[in-house]
PDB file of C-alpha atoms in Angstrom:
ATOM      1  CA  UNK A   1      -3.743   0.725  11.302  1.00 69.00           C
ATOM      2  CA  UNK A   2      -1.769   3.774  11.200  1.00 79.00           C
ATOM      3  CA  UNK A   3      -3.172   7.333  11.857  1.00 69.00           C
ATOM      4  CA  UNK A   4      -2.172   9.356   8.660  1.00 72.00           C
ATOM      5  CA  UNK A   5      -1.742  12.713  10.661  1.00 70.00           C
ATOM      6  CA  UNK A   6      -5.438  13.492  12.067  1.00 71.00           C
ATOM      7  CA  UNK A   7      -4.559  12.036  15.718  1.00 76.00           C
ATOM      8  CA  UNK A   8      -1.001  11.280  15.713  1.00 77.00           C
ATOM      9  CA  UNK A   9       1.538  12.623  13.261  1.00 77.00           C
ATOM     10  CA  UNK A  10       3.819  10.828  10.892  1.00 79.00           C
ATOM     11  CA  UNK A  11       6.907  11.336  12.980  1.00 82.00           C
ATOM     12  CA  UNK A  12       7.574  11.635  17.120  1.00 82.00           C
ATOM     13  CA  UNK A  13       5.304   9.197  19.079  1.00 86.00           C
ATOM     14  CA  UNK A  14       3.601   6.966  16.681  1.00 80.00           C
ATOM     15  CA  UNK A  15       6.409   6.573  14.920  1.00 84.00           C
ATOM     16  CA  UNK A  16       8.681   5.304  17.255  1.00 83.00           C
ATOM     17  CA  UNK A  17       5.971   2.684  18.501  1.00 82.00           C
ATOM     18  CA  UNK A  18       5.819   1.521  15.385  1.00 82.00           C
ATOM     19  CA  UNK A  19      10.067   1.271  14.900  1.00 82.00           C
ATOM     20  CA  UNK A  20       9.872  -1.111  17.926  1.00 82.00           C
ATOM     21  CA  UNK A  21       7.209  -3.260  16.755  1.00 81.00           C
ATOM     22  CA  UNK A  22       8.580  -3.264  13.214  1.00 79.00           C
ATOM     23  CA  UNK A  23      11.545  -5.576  14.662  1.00 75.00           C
ATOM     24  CA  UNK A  24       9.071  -8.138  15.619  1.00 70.00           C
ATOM     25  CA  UNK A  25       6.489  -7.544  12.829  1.00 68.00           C
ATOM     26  CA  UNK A  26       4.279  -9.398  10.360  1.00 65.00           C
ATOM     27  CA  UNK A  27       5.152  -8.931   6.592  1.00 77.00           C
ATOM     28  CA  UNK A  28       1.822  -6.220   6.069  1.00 83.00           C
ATOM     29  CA  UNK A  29       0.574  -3.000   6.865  1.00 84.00           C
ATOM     30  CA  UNK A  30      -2.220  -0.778   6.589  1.00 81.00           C
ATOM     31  CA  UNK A  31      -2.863   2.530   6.834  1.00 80.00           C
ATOM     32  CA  UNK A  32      -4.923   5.522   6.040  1.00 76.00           C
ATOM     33  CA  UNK A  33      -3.358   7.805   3.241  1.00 78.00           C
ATOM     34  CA  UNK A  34      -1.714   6.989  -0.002  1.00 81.00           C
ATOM     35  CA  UNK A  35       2.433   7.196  -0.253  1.00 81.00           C
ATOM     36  CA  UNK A  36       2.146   5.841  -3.721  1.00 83.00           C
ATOM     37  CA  UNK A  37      -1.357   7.604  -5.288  1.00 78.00           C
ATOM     38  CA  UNK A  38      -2.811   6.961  -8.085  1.00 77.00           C
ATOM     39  CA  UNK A  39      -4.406  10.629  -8.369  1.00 72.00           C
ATOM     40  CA  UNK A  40      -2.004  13.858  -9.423  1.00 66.00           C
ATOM     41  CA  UNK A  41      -3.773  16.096  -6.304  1.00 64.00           C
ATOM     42  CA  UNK A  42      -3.359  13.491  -3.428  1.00 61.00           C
ATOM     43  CA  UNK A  43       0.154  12.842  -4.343  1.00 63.00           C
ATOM     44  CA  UNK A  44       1.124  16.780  -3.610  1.00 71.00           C
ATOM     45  CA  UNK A  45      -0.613  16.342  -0.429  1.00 76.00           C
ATOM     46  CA  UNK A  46       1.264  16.871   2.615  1.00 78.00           C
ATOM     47  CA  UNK A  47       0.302  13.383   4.304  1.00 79.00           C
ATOM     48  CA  UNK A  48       1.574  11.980   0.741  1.00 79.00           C
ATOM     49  CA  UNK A  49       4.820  14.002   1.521  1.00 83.00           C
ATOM     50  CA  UNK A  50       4.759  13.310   5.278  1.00 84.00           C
ATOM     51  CA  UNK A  51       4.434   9.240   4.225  1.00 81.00           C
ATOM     52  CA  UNK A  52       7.788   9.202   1.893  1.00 86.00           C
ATOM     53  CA  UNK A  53       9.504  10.993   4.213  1.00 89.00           C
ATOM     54  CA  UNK A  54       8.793   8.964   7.730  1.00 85.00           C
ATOM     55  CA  UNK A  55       6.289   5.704   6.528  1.00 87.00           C
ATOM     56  CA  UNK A  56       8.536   4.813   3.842  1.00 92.00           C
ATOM     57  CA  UNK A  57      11.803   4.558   4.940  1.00 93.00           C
ATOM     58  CA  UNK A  58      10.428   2.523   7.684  1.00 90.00           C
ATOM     59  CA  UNK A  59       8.253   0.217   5.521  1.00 90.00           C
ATOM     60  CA  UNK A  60      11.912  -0.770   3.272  1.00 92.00           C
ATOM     61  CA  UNK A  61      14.148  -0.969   6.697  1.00 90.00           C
ATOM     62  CA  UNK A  62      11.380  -3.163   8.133  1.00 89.00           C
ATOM     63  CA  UNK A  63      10.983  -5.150   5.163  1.00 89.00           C
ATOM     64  CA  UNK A  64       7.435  -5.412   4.462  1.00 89.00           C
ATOM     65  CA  UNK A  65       6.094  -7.274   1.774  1.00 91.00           C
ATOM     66  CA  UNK A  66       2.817  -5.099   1.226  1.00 93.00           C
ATOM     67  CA  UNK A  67       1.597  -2.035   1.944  1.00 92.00           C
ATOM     68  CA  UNK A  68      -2.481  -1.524   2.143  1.00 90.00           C
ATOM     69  CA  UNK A  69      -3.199   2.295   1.481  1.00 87.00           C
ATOM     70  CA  UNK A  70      -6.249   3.803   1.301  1.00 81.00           C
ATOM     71  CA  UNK A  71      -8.422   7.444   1.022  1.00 75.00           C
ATOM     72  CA  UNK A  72      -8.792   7.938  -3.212  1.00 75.00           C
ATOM     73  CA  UNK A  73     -11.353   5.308  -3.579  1.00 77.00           C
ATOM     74  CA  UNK A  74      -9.410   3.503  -6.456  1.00 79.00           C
ATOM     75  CA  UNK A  75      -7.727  -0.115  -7.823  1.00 84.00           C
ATOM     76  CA  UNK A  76      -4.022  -0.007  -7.822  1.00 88.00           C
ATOM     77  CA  UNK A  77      -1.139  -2.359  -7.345  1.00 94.00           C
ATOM     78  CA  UNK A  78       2.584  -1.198  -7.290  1.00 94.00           C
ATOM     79  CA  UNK A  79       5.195  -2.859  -8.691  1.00 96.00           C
ATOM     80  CA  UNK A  80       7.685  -4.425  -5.943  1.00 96.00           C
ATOM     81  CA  UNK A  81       9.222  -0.917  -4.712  1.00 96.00           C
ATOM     82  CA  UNK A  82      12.088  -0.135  -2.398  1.00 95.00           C
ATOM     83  CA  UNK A  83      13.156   4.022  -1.810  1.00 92.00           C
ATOM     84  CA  UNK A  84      10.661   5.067  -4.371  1.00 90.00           C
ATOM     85  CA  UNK A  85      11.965   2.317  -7.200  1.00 94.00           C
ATOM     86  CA  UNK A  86      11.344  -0.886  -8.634  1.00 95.00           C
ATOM     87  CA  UNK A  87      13.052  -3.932  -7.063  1.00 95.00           C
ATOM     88  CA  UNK A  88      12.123  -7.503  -6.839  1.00 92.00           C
ATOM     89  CA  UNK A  89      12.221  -7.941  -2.995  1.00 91.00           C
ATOM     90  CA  UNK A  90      10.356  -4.757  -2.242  1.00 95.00           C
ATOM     91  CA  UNK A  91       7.072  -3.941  -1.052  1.00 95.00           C
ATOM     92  CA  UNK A  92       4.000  -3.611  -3.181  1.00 96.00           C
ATOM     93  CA  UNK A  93       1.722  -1.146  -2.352  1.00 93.00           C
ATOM     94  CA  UNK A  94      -1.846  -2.376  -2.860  1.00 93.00           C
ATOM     95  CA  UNK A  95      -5.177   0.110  -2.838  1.00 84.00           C
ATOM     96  CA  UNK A  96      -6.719   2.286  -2.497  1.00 79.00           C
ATOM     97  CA  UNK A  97     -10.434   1.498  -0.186  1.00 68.00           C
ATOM     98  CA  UNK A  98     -12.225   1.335  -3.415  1.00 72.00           C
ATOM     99  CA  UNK A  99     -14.716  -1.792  -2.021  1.00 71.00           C
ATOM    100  CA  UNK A 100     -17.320   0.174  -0.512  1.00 73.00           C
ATOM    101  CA  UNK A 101     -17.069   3.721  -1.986  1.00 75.00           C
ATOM    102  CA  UNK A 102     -18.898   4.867  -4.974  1.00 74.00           C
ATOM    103  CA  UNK A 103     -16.003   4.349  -8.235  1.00 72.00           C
ATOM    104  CA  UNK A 104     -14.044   7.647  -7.882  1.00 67.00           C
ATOM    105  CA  UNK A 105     -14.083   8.961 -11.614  1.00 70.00           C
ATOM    106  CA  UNK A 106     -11.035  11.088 -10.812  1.00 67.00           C
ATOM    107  CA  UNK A 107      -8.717  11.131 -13.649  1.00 67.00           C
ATOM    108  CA  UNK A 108      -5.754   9.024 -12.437  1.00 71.00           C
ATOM    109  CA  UNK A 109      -2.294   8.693 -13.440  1.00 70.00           C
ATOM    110  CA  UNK A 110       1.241   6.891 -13.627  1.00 74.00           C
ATOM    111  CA  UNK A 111       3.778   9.706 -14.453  1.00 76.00           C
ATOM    112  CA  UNK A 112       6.224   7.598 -12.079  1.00 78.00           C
ATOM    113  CA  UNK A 113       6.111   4.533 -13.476  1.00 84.00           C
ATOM    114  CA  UNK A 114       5.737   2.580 -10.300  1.00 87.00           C
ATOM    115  CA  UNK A 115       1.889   1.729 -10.533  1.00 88.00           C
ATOM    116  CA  UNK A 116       1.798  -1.814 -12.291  1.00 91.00           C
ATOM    117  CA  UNK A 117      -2.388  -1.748 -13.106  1.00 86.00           C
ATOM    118  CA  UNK A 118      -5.026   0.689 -11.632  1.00 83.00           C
ATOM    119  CA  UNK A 119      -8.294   1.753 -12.166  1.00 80.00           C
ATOM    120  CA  UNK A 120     -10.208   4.313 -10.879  1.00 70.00           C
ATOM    121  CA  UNK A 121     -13.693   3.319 -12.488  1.00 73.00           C
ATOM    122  CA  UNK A 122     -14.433  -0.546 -10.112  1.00 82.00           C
ATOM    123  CA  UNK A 123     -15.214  -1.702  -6.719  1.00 83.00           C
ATOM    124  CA  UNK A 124     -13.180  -4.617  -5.569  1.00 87.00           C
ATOM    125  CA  UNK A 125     -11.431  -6.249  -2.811  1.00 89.00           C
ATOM    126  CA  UNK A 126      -8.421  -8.006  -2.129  1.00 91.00           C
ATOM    127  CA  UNK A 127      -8.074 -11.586  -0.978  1.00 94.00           C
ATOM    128  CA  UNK A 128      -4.597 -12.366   0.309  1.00 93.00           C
ATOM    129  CA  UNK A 129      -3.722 -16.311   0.256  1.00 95.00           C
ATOM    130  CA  UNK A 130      -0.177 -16.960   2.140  1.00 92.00           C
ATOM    131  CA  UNK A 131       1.538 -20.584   1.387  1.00 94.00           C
ATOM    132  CA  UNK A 132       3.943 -21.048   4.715  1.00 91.00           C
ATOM    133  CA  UNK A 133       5.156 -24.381   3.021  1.00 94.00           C
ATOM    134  CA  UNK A 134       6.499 -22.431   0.150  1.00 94.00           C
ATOM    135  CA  UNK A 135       6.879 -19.005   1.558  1.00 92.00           C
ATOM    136  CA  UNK A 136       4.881 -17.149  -0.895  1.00 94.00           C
ATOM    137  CA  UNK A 137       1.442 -14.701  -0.558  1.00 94.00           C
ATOM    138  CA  UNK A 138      -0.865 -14.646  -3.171  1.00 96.00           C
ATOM    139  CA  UNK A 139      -3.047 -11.290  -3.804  1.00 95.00           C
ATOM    140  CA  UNK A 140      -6.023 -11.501  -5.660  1.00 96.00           C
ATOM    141  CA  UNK A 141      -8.073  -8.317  -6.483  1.00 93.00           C
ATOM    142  CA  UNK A 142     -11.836  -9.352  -7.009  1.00 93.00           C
ATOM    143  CA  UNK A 143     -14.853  -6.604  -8.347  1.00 89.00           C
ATOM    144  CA  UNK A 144     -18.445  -8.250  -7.203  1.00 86.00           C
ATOM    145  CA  UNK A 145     -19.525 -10.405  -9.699  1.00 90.00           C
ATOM    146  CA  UNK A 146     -16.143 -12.827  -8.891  1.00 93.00           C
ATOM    147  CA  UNK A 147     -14.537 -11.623 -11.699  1.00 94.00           C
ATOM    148  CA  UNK A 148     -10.356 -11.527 -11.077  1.00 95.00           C
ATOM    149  CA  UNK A 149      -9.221  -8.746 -12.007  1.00 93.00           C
ATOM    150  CA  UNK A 150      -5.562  -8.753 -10.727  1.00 95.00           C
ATOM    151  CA  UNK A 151      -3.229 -11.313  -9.184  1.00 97.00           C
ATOM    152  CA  UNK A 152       0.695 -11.298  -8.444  1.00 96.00           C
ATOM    153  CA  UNK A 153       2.746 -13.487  -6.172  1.00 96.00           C
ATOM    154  CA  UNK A 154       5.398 -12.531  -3.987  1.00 93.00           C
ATOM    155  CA  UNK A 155       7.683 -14.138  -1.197  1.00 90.00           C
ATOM    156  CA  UNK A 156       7.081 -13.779   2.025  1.00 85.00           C
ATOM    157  CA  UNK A 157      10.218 -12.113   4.010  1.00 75.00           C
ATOM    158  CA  UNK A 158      11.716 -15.137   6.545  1.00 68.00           C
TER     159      UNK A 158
END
């Protein structure tokens, strides 16, 4: 997992570790902070601001397919993005460390457009299905009771 800015900042050290093991990566990440938030105040924060300007850029040359965000406690799913707009083969960013957390009844919103279903009022989890024999990931956003809530497909970067 990354370290949104409280031990290592978004640029110099950790970010050049993480250039070189981009080249030989996975097609996922995680991290603690939210590029894409759901929540007007978090996405004026600086570590919001400090993710666009070093995480993304990275995240689109590097090709991920997903994104795992956390810190406002909420659902949300992106639509694919790549540099801040919709496109079929980018990454989605899923969120936001809502499983364990009391339901954050912050207001959210989706002034950009880019946020394909959120909600700030449920607990649930992802489970994450990948198909090698077709090259495809599955993500499936489950609240407690079982109950799907979400699910998109995507292919997996070869």
């Amino acid at each position: 997992s990354l370290d949104a800015g409280y031990q290592e900042s978004f640029h110099g050290d950790q970010l050049t570790w993480w250039k070189n093991l981009n080249d030989n990566h996975t097609n996922h990440t995680i991290y603690w902070s939210s590029d894409y938030p759901t929540e007007s105040d978090v996405y004026e924060s600086l570590q919001t601001r400090d993710g666009l300007a070093y995480w993304v850029p990275e995240i689109d040359r590097a090709g991920y397919r997903s994104a795992w965000e956390n810190h406002v406690h909420a659902f949300k799913r992106t639509f694919p993005l790549t540099d801040g707009n919709i496109h079929e083969n980018g990454t989605i960013y899923l969120g936001e460390g809502s499983w364990g957390a009391y339901p954050n009844l912050t207001p959210l919103y989706n002034d950009t457009g880019y946020i394909a279903t959120f909600s700030a009022t449920i607990n649930q989890f992802w489970v994450v299905h990948i198909n090698h024999s077709n090259n495809t990931v599955v993500y499936t956003a489950v609240v407690n009771n079982g109950t799907i809530i979400d699910q998109v497909e995507q292919k997996l970067k070869v």
